[in-house]
Short mmCIF file of C-alpha atoms and ligand atoms in Angstrom, two decimals:
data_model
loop_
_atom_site.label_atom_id
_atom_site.label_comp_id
_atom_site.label_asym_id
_atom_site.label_seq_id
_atom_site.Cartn_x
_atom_site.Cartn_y
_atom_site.Cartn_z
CA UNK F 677 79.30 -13.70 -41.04
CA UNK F 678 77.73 -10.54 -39.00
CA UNK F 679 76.59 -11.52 -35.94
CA UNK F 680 74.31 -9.00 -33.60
CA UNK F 681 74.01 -9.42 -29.65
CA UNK F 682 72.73 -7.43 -26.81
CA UNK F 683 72.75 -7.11 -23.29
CA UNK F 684 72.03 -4.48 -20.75
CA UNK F 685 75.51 -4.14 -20.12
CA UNK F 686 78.47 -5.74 -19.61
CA UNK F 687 77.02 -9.12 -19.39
CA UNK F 688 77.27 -9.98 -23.04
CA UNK F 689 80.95 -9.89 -22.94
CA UNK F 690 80.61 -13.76 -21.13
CA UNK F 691 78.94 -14.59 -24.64
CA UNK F 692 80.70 -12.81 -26.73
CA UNK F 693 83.84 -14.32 -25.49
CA UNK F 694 82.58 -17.66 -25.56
CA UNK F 695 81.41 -17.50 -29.18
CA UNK F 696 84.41 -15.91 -30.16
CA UNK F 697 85.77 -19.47 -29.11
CA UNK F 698 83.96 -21.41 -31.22
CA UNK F 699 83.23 -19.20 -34.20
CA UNK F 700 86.71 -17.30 -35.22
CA UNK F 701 85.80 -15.89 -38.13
CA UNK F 702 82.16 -13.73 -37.41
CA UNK F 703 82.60 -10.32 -36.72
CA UNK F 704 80.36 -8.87 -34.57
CA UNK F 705 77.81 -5.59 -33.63
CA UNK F 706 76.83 -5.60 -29.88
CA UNK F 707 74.92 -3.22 -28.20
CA UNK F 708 74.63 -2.51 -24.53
CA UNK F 709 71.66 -0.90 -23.46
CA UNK F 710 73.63 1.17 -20.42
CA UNK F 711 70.81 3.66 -20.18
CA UNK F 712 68.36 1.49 -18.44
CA UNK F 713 70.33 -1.36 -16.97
CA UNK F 714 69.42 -2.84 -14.61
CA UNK F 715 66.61 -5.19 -17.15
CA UNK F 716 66.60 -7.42 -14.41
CA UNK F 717 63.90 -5.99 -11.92
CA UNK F 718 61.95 -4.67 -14.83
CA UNK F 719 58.23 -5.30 -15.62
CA UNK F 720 57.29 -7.65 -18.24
CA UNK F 721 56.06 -4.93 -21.04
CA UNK F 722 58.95 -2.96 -19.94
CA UNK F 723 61.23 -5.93 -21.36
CA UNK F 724 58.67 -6.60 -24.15
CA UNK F 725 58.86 -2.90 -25.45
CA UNK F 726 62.34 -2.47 -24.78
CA UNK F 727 62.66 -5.97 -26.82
CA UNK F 728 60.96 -4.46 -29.67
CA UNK F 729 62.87 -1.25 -29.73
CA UNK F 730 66.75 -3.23 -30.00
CA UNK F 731 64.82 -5.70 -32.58
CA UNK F 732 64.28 -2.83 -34.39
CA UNK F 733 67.56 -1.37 -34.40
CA UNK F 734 69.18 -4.28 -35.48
CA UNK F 735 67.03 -4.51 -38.45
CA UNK F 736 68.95 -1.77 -40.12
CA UNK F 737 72.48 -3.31 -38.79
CA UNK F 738 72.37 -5.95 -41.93
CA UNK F 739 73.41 -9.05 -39.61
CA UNK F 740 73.23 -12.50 -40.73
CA UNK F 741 72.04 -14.20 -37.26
CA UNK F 742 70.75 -12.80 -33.76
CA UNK F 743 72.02 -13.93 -30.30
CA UNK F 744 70.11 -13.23 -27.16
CA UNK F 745 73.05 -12.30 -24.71
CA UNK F 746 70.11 -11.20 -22.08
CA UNK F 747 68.74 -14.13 -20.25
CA UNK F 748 65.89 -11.48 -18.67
CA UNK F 749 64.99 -10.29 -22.69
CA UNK F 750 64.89 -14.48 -23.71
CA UNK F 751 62.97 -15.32 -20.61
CA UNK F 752 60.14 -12.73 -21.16
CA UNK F 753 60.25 -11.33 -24.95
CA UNK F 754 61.88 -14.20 -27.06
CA UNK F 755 59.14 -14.14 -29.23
CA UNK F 756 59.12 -10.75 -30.02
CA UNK F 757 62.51 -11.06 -31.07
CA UNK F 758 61.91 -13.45 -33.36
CA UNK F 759 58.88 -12.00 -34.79
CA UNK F 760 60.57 -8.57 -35.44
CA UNK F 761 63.95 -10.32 -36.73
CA UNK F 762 63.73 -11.59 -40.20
CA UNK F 763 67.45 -13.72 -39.44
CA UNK F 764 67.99 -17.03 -37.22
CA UNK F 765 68.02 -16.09 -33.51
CA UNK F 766 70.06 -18.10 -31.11
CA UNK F 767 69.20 -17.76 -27.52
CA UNK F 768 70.41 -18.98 -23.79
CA UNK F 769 67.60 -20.35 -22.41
CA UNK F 770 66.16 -23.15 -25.02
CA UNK F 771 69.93 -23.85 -25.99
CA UNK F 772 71.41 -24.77 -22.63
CA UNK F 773 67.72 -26.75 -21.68
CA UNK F 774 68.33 -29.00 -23.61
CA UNK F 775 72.23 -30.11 -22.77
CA UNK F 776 71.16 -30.80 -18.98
CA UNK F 777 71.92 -34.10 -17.66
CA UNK F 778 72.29 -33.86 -13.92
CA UNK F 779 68.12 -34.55 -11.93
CA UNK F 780 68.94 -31.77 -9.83
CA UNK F 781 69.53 -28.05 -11.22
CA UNK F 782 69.45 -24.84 -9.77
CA UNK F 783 69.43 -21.64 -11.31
CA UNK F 784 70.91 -18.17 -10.69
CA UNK F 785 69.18 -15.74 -12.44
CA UNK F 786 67.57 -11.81 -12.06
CA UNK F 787 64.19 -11.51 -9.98
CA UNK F 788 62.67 -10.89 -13.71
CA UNK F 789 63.87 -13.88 -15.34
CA UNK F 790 63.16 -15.95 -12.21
CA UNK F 791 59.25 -14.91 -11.72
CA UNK F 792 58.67 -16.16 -15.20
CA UNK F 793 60.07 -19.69 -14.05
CA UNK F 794 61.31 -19.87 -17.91
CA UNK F 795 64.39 -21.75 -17.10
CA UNK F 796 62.71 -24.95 -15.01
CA UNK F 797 59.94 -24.79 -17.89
CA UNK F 798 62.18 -25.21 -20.88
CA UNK F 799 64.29 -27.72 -18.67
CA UNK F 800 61.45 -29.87 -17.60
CA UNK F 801 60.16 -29.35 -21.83
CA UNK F 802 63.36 -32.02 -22.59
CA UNK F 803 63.73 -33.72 -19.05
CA UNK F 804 60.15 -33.82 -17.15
CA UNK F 805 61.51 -35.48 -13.92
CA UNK F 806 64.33 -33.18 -13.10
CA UNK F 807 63.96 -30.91 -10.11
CA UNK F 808 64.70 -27.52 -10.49
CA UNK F 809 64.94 -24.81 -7.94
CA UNK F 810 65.65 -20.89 -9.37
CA UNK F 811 67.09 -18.72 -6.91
CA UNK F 812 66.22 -14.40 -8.09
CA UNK F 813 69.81 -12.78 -7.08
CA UNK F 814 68.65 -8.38 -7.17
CA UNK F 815 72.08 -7.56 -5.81
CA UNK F 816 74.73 -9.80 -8.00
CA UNK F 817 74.31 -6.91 -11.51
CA UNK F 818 74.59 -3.87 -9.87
CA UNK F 819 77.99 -4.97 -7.92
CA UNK F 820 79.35 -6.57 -11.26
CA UNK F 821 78.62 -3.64 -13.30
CA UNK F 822 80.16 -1.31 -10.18
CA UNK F 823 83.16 -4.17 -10.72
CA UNK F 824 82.70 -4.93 -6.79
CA UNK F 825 83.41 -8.74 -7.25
CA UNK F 826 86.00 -9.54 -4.82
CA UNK F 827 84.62 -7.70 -1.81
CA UNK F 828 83.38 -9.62 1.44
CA UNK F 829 80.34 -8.41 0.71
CA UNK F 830 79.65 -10.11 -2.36
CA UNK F 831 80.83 -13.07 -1.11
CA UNK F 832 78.50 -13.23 1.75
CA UNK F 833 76.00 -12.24 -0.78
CA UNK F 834 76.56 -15.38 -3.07
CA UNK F 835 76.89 -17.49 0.19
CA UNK F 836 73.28 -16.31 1.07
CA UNK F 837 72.09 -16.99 -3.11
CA UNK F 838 73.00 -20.41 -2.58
CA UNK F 839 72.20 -21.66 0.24
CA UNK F 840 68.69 -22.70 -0.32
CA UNK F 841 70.04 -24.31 -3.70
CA UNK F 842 72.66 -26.16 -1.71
CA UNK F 843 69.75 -27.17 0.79
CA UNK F 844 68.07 -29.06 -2.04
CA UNK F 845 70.98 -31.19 -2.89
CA UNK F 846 71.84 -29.90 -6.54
CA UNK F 847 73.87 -31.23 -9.10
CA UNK F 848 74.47 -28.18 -10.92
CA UNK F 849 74.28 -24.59 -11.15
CA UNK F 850 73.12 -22.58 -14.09
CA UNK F 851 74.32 -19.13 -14.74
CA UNK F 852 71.15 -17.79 -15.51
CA UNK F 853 71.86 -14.05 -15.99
CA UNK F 854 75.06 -13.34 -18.57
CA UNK F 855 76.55 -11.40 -16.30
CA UNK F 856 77.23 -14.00 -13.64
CA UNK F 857 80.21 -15.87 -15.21
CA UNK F 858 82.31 -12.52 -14.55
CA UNK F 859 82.00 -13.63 -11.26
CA UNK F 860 82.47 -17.51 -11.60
CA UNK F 861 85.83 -17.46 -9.27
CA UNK F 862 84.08 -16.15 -6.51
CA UNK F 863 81.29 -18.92 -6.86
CA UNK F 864 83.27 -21.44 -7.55
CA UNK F 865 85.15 -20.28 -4.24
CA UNK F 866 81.98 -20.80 -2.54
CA UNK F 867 80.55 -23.73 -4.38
CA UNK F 868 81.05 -27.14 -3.00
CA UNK F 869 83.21 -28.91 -5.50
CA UNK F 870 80.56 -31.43 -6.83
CA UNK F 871 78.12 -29.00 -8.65
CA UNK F 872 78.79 -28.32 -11.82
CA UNK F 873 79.08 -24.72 -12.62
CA UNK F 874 77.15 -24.57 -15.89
CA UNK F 875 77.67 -21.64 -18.44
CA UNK F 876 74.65 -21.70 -21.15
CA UNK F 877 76.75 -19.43 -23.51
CA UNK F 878 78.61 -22.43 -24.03
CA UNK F 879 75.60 -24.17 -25.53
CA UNK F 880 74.18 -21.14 -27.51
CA UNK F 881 77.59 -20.91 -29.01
CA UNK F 882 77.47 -24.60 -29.81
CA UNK F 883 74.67 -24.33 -31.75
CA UNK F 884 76.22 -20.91 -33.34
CA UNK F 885 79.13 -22.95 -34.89
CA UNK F 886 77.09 -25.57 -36.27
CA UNK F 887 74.96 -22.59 -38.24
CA UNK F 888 77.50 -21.03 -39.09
CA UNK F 889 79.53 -24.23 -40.19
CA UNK F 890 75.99 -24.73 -42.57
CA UNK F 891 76.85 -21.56 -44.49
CA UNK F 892 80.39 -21.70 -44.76
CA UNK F 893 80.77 -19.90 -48.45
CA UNK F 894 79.70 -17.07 -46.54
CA UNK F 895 82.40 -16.73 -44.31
CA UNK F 896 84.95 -13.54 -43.95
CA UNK F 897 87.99 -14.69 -42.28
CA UNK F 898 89.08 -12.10 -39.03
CA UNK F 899 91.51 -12.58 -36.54
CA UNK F 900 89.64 -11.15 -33.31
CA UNK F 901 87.55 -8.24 -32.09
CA UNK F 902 88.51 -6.21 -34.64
CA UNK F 903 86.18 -6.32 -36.90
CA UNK F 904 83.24 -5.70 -34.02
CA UNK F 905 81.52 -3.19 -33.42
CA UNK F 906 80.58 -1.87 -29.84
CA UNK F 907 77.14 0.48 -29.28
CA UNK F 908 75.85 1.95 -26.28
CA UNK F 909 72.96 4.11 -24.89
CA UNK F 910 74.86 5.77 -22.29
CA UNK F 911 78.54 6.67 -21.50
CA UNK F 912 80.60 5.31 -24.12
CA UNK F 913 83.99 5.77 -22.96
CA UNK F 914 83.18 3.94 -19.42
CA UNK F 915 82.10 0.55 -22.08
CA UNK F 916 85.53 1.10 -23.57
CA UNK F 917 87.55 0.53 -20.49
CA UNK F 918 84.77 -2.25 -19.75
CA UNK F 919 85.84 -3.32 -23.02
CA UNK F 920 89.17 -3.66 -22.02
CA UNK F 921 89.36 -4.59 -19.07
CA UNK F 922 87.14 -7.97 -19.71
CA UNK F 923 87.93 -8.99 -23.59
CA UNK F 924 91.52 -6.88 -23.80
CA UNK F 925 90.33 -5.16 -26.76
CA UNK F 926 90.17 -1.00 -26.28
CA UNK F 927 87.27 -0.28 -29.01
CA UNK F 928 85.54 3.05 -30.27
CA UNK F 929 81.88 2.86 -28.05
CA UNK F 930 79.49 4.36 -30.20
CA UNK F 931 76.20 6.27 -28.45
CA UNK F 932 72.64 5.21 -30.37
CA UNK F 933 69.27 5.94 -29.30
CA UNK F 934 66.71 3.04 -29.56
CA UNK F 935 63.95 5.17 -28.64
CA UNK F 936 62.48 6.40 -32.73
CA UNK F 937 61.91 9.72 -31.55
CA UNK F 938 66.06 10.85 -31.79
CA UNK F 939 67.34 7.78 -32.97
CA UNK F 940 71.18 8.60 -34.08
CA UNK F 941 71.97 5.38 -35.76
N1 DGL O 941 72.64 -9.76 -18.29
C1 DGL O 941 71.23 -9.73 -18.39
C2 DGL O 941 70.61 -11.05 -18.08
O1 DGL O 941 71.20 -12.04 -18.47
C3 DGL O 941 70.57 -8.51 -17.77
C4 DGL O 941 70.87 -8.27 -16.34
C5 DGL O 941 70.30 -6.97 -15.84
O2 DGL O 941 70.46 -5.94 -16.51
O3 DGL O 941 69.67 -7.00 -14.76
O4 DGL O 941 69.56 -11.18 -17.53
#
């Protein structure tokens, strides 16, 4: 099976990883739209057009299914995903809501995805007396995707994040924004011991496996990354040792243009 994701950058290798777990034998296309990352301090029809513009590019990459590896692109354009996608479309947001057992949540997430309050509405959707606090984090992408995630000063950053979520007395902690499980040692470093770190790729790729396990004459067996394919908007060769240094894997990064107007694939 031929499985597309996307994320503004390096953030989609915490999914792909994850589904690469639990679904062995996909191959998959993901594109990393390294041009305009940040998404996360974006304007709503920024995220909506930009939506529309990798929906359409994946139209012509013949996958079977869709994940949204960009908690920012679920929270505000999910729809228009799915409306320009004519293949299932597994996202973060709906996926992990539903798993959550503790009464007390908080959420990490970008100041984009945390204005629309997305994550404490789809929670409260399956569980309508939890409490959920959503903490915006501007400073956590740029540092990840400048691979500054050991410094002091990211630390004293995160220590800052959570404090008001600590405050409240949570129970967990939801990665809200796919790039923030590249940094899980450092929280968990800084995370009392009794709040569960929760990744929702692990719940998106739940629900992958059990698709996929419903169309199982259409498998192709592969071993590992092999058969994906990587796509960028900008810089290819700095993706590749991105590439390699988070998934081991040392692909060819292909450029593509989203925008119509020059598109190259
Ligand atoms: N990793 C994406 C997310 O989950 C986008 C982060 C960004 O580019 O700001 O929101």
């Amino acid at each position: 099976m031929r499985i597309g994701l996307f994320d503004s950058g390096v953030g989609g290798f915490t999914i792909l990883k994850k589904v690469v777990e639990l679904c062995p034998d996909s191959s998959f296309i993901y594109l990393a739209d390294t041009a305009r990352l940040p998404y996360g301090v974006k304007t709503s029809n920024e995220i909506k057009q930009i939506a529309e513009e990798i929906s359409s590019w994946f139209n012509y990459q013949n996958i079977d299914a869709f994940l949204v590896a960009c908690n920012t692109t679920n929270a505000i354009a999910l729809d228009v995903i799915k409306k320009k996608l004519d293949v299932p479309v597994f996202d973060l947001i709906w996926s992990v809501a539903s798993s959550i057992q503790e009464s007390r949540v908080g959420v990490l997430a970008t100041p984009s995805t945390a204005k629309t309050k997305a994550y404490t509405n789809a929670i409260l959707e399956f569980k309508p007396n939890t409490f959920v606090i959503e903490k915006s984090c501007p400073e956590f992408v740029p540092m990840i995707e400048m691979d500054d995630i050991n410094s002091a000063k990211i630390t004293d950053i995160a220590i800052g994040y959570l404090q008001p979520l600590l405050k409240q007395e949570i129970e967990s902690l939801i990665l809200g924004c796919s790039h923030y499980p590249l940094i899980t040692p450092l929280l968990s470093k800084v995370l009392p011991s009794h709040v569960k770190l929760i990744d929702p790729a692990e719940a998106l790729s739940f629900k992958l496996k059990l698709f996929i396990e419903s169309k199982t004459n259409n498998l192709v067996k592969r071993k590992d990354f092999v058969d994906s394919k990587f796509f960028v908007t900008s810089d290819p060769k700095n993706f590749s040792f991105r590439a390699k240094h988070w998934l081991n894997v040392f692909p060819e990064v292909n450029l593509v243009s989203l925008q119509k107007k020059g598109r190259v694939s």
